[in-house]
Amino acid sequence: MVDVRHMLPISHSDDYADGERFGNSRHTSTVDRIMLHQGMTLPAGVMAQLSVGQIGTNYQGGTSEFRWQSQQGTHKVGFEASYYRDKRSEFDGNITPVLGSYRYYLSQYDWALEAMQVNTGRG
């Protein structure tokens, strides 16, 4: 899948005019997202998705996501890791968030308990 987002402001209030309070925060016409996504089924029932490109105005990189779920849906395990580089020269840090999750589902009650561990990866 190709994912492209173009922001095209049609109008803005007076507060966003040049020299006004929010003038520096006004959106401009720009393409701020160009991503390629590929999903696939791997052996042992693992689903995977890989995404690469530009996310937001200033970041380039990618995300990989893996998920396994038991046949009955009782157990689900997920892992997601990303690497994004800031294109602005004044910032030299990369962003490498990692997310792991486990879900236990009780179908007889339609209840689910999910636990996640997050590492924001700012560095």
mmCIF file of C-alpha atoms in Angstrom:
data_model
loop_
_atom_site.group_PDB
_atom_site.id
_atom_site.type_symbol
_atom_site.label_atom_id
_atom_site.label_comp_id
_atom_site.label_asym_id
_atom_site.label_seq_id
_atom_site.Cartn_x
_atom_site.Cartn_y
_atom_site.Cartn_z
ATOM 1 C CA MET A 1 0.000 0.000 0.000
ATOM 2 C CA VAL A 2 1.158 3.531 -0.708
ATOM 3 C CA ASP A 3 0.169 6.156 1.877
ATOM 4 C CA VAL A 4 0.533 9.840 0.924
ATOM 5 C CA ARG A 5 -0.821 12.784 2.901
ATOM 6 C CA HIS A 6 -0.969 16.256 1.389
ATOM 7 C CA MET A 7 -2.021 19.123 3.609
ATOM 8 C CA LEU A 8 -3.750 21.897 1.676
ATOM 9 C CA PRO A 9 -5.073 24.644 3.952
ATOM 10 C CA ILE A 10 -8.062 26.348 2.371
ATOM 11 C CA SER A 11 -8.562 29.088 4.920
ATOM 12 C CA HIS A 12 -7.429 30.250 8.355
ATOM 13 C CA SER A 13 -8.686 32.630 11.020
ATOM 14 C CA ASP A 14 -7.167 36.056 11.586
ATOM 15 C CA ASP A 15 -5.111 34.719 14.537
ATOM 16 C CA TYR A 16 -3.054 32.686 12.016
ATOM 17 C CA ALA A 17 -2.270 35.626 9.705
ATOM 18 C CA ASP A 18 1.332 36.794 9.327
ATOM 19 C CA GLY A 19 2.444 38.755 12.389
ATOM 20 C CA GLU A 20 -0.462 37.543 14.532
ATOM 21 C CA ARG A 21 -0.386 35.348 17.653
ATOM 22 C CA PHE A 22 -0.388 31.962 15.862
ATOM 23 C CA GLY A 23 1.058 33.135 12.540
ATOM 24 C CA ASN A 24 4.156 30.925 12.916
ATOM 25 C CA SER A 25 1.989 27.847 13.560
ATOM 26 C CA ARG A 26 -0.126 28.135 10.417
ATOM 27 C CA HIS A 27 -0.190 25.029 8.213
ATOM 28 C CA THR A 28 1.244 25.401 4.744
ATOM 29 C CA SER A 29 0.574 23.399 1.612
ATOM 30 C CA THR A 30 2.894 20.405 1.874
ATOM 31 C CA VAL A 31 3.200 16.661 1.464
ATOM 32 C CA ASP A 32 4.236 15.558 4.949
ATOM 33 C CA ARG A 33 3.776 11.788 4.702
ATOM 34 C CA ILE A 34 4.929 9.310 2.067
ATOM 35 C CA MET A 35 4.966 5.721 3.288
ATOM 36 C CA LEU A 36 5.100 2.304 1.675
ATOM 37 C CA HIS A 37 3.469 -0.539 3.639
ATOM 38 C CA GLN A 38 3.744 -4.277 3.009
ATOM 39 C CA GLY A 39 1.843 -6.842 5.047
ATOM 40 C CA MET A 40 2.485 -10.590 4.905
ATOM 41 C CA THR A 41 1.749 -13.886 6.617
ATOM 42 C CA LEU A 42 4.805 -15.726 7.907
ATOM 43 C CA PRO A 43 5.102 -19.361 9.065
ATOM 44 C CA ALA A 44 3.484 -20.429 12.358
ATOM 45 C CA GLY A 45 0.602 -17.962 11.945
ATOM 46 C CA VAL A 46 2.722 -14.840 12.443
ATOM 47 C CA MET A 47 1.473 -11.707 10.691
ATOM 48 C CA ALA A 48 4.021 -9.040 9.780
ATOM 49 C CA GLN A 49 3.953 -5.540 8.370
ATOM 50 C CA LEU A 50 6.856 -3.388 7.245
ATOM 51 C CA SER A 51 6.468 0.347 6.648
ATOM 52 C CA VAL A 52 9.163 2.694 5.303
ATOM 53 C CA GLY A 53 9.293 6.314 4.218
ATOM 54 C CA GLN A 54 8.664 9.786 5.589
ATOM 55 C CA ILE A 55 6.297 10.174 8.526
ATOM 56 C CA GLY A 56 5.509 13.741 9.420
ATOM 57 C CA THR A 57 7.445 16.643 7.998
ATOM 58 C CA ASN A 58 10.783 15.917 9.645
ATOM 59 C CA TYR A 59 11.196 12.159 10.076
ATOM 60 C CA GLN A 60 12.331 9.386 7.731
ATOM 61 C CA GLY A 61 12.646 5.718 8.594
ATOM 62 C CA GLY A 62 10.505 2.674 9.127
ATOM 63 C CA THR A 63 8.480 0.426 11.384
ATOM 64 C CA SER A 64 8.241 -3.360 11.579
ATOM 65 C CA GLU A 65 5.364 -5.063 13.334
ATOM 66 C CA PHE A 66 4.834 -8.728 14.159
ATOM 67 C CA ARG A 67 1.755 -10.356 15.677
ATOM 68 C CA TRP A 68 0.802 -13.898 16.596
ATOM 69 C CA GLN A 69 -2.628 -14.970 17.807
ATOM 70 C CA SER A 70 -3.770 -18.430 18.916
ATOM 71 C CA GLN A 71 -6.418 -20.220 16.824
ATOM 72 C CA GLN A 72 -9.150 -19.519 19.376
ATOM 73 C CA GLY A 73 -8.008 -15.931 19.916
ATOM 74 C CA THR A 74 -7.271 -16.539 23.592
ATOM 75 C CA HIS A 75 -3.640 -15.392 23.343
ATOM 76 C CA LYS A 76 -2.140 -12.613 21.259
ATOM 77 C CA VAL A 77 1.510 -11.523 21.294
ATOM 78 C CA GLY A 78 2.747 -8.431 19.479
ATOM 79 C CA PHE A 79 6.057 -6.701 18.851
ATOM 80 C CA GLU A 80 6.658 -3.400 17.082
ATOM 81 C CA ALA A 81 9.950 -1.578 16.545
ATOM 82 C CA SER A 82 10.680 1.632 14.683
ATOM 83 C CA TYR A 83 13.646 3.699 13.614
ATOM 84 C CA TYR A 84 13.131 7.322 12.578
ATOM 85 C CA ARG A 85 15.787 9.910 11.837
ATOM 86 C CA ASP A 86 15.141 13.635 12.214
ATOM 87 C CA LYS A 87 15.984 15.370 8.914
ATOM 88 C CA ARG A 88 16.588 18.747 10.565
ATOM 89 C CA SER A 89 20.283 19.455 10.959
ATOM 90 C CA GLU A 90 19.942 20.990 14.429
ATOM 91 C CA PHE A 91 18.660 17.665 15.818
ATOM 92 C CA ASP A 92 21.009 14.683 15.744
ATOM 93 C CA GLY A 93 18.921 12.270 17.805
ATOM 94 C CA ASN A 94 17.131 9.300 16.329
ATOM 95 C CA ILE A 95 13.851 7.910 17.591
ATOM 96 C CA THR A 96 13.700 4.137 18.117
ATOM 97 C CA PRO A 97 10.474 3.234 19.957
ATOM 98 C CA VAL A 98 9.794 -0.429 20.783
ATOM 99 C CA LEU A 99 6.462 -1.849 21.936
ATOM 100 C CA GLY A 100 5.768 -5.363 23.180
ATOM 101 C CA SER A 101 2.318 -6.606 24.141
ATOM 102 C CA TYR A 102 0.409 -9.641 25.350
ATOM 103 C CA ARG A 103 -3.368 -10.042 25.430
ATOM 104 C CA TYR A 104 -5.406 -12.737 27.176
ATOM 105 C CA TYR A 105 -9.022 -12.983 26.001
ATOM 106 C CA LEU A 106 -11.838 -14.708 27.935
ATOM 107 C CA SER A 107 -14.396 -15.422 25.226
ATOM 108 C CA GLN A 108 -17.116 -16.662 27.608
ATOM 109 C CA TYR A 109 -17.241 -13.192 29.219
ATOM 110 C CA ASP A 110 -16.024 -11.187 26.193
ATOM 111 C CA TRP A 111 -13.248 -9.743 28.399
ATOM 112 C CA ALA A 112 -9.650 -9.065 27.487
ATOM 113 C CA LEU A 113 -6.646 -8.214 29.618
ATOM 114 C CA GLU A 114 -3.725 -6.646 27.788
ATOM 115 C CA ALA A 115 -0.256 -5.728 29.050
ATOM 116 C CA MET A 116 2.241 -3.573 27.162
ATOM 117 C CA GLN A 117 5.843 -2.604 27.620
ATOM 118 C CA VAL A 118 7.047 0.547 25.865
ATOM 119 C CA ASN A 119 10.524 1.940 25.308
ATOM 120 C CA THR A 120 10.200 5.411 23.764
ATOM 121 C CA GLY A 121 13.683 5.199 22.269
ATOM 122 C CA ARG A 122 14.592 8.868 22.314
ATOM 123 C CA GLY A 123 18.283 9.268 21.941
#
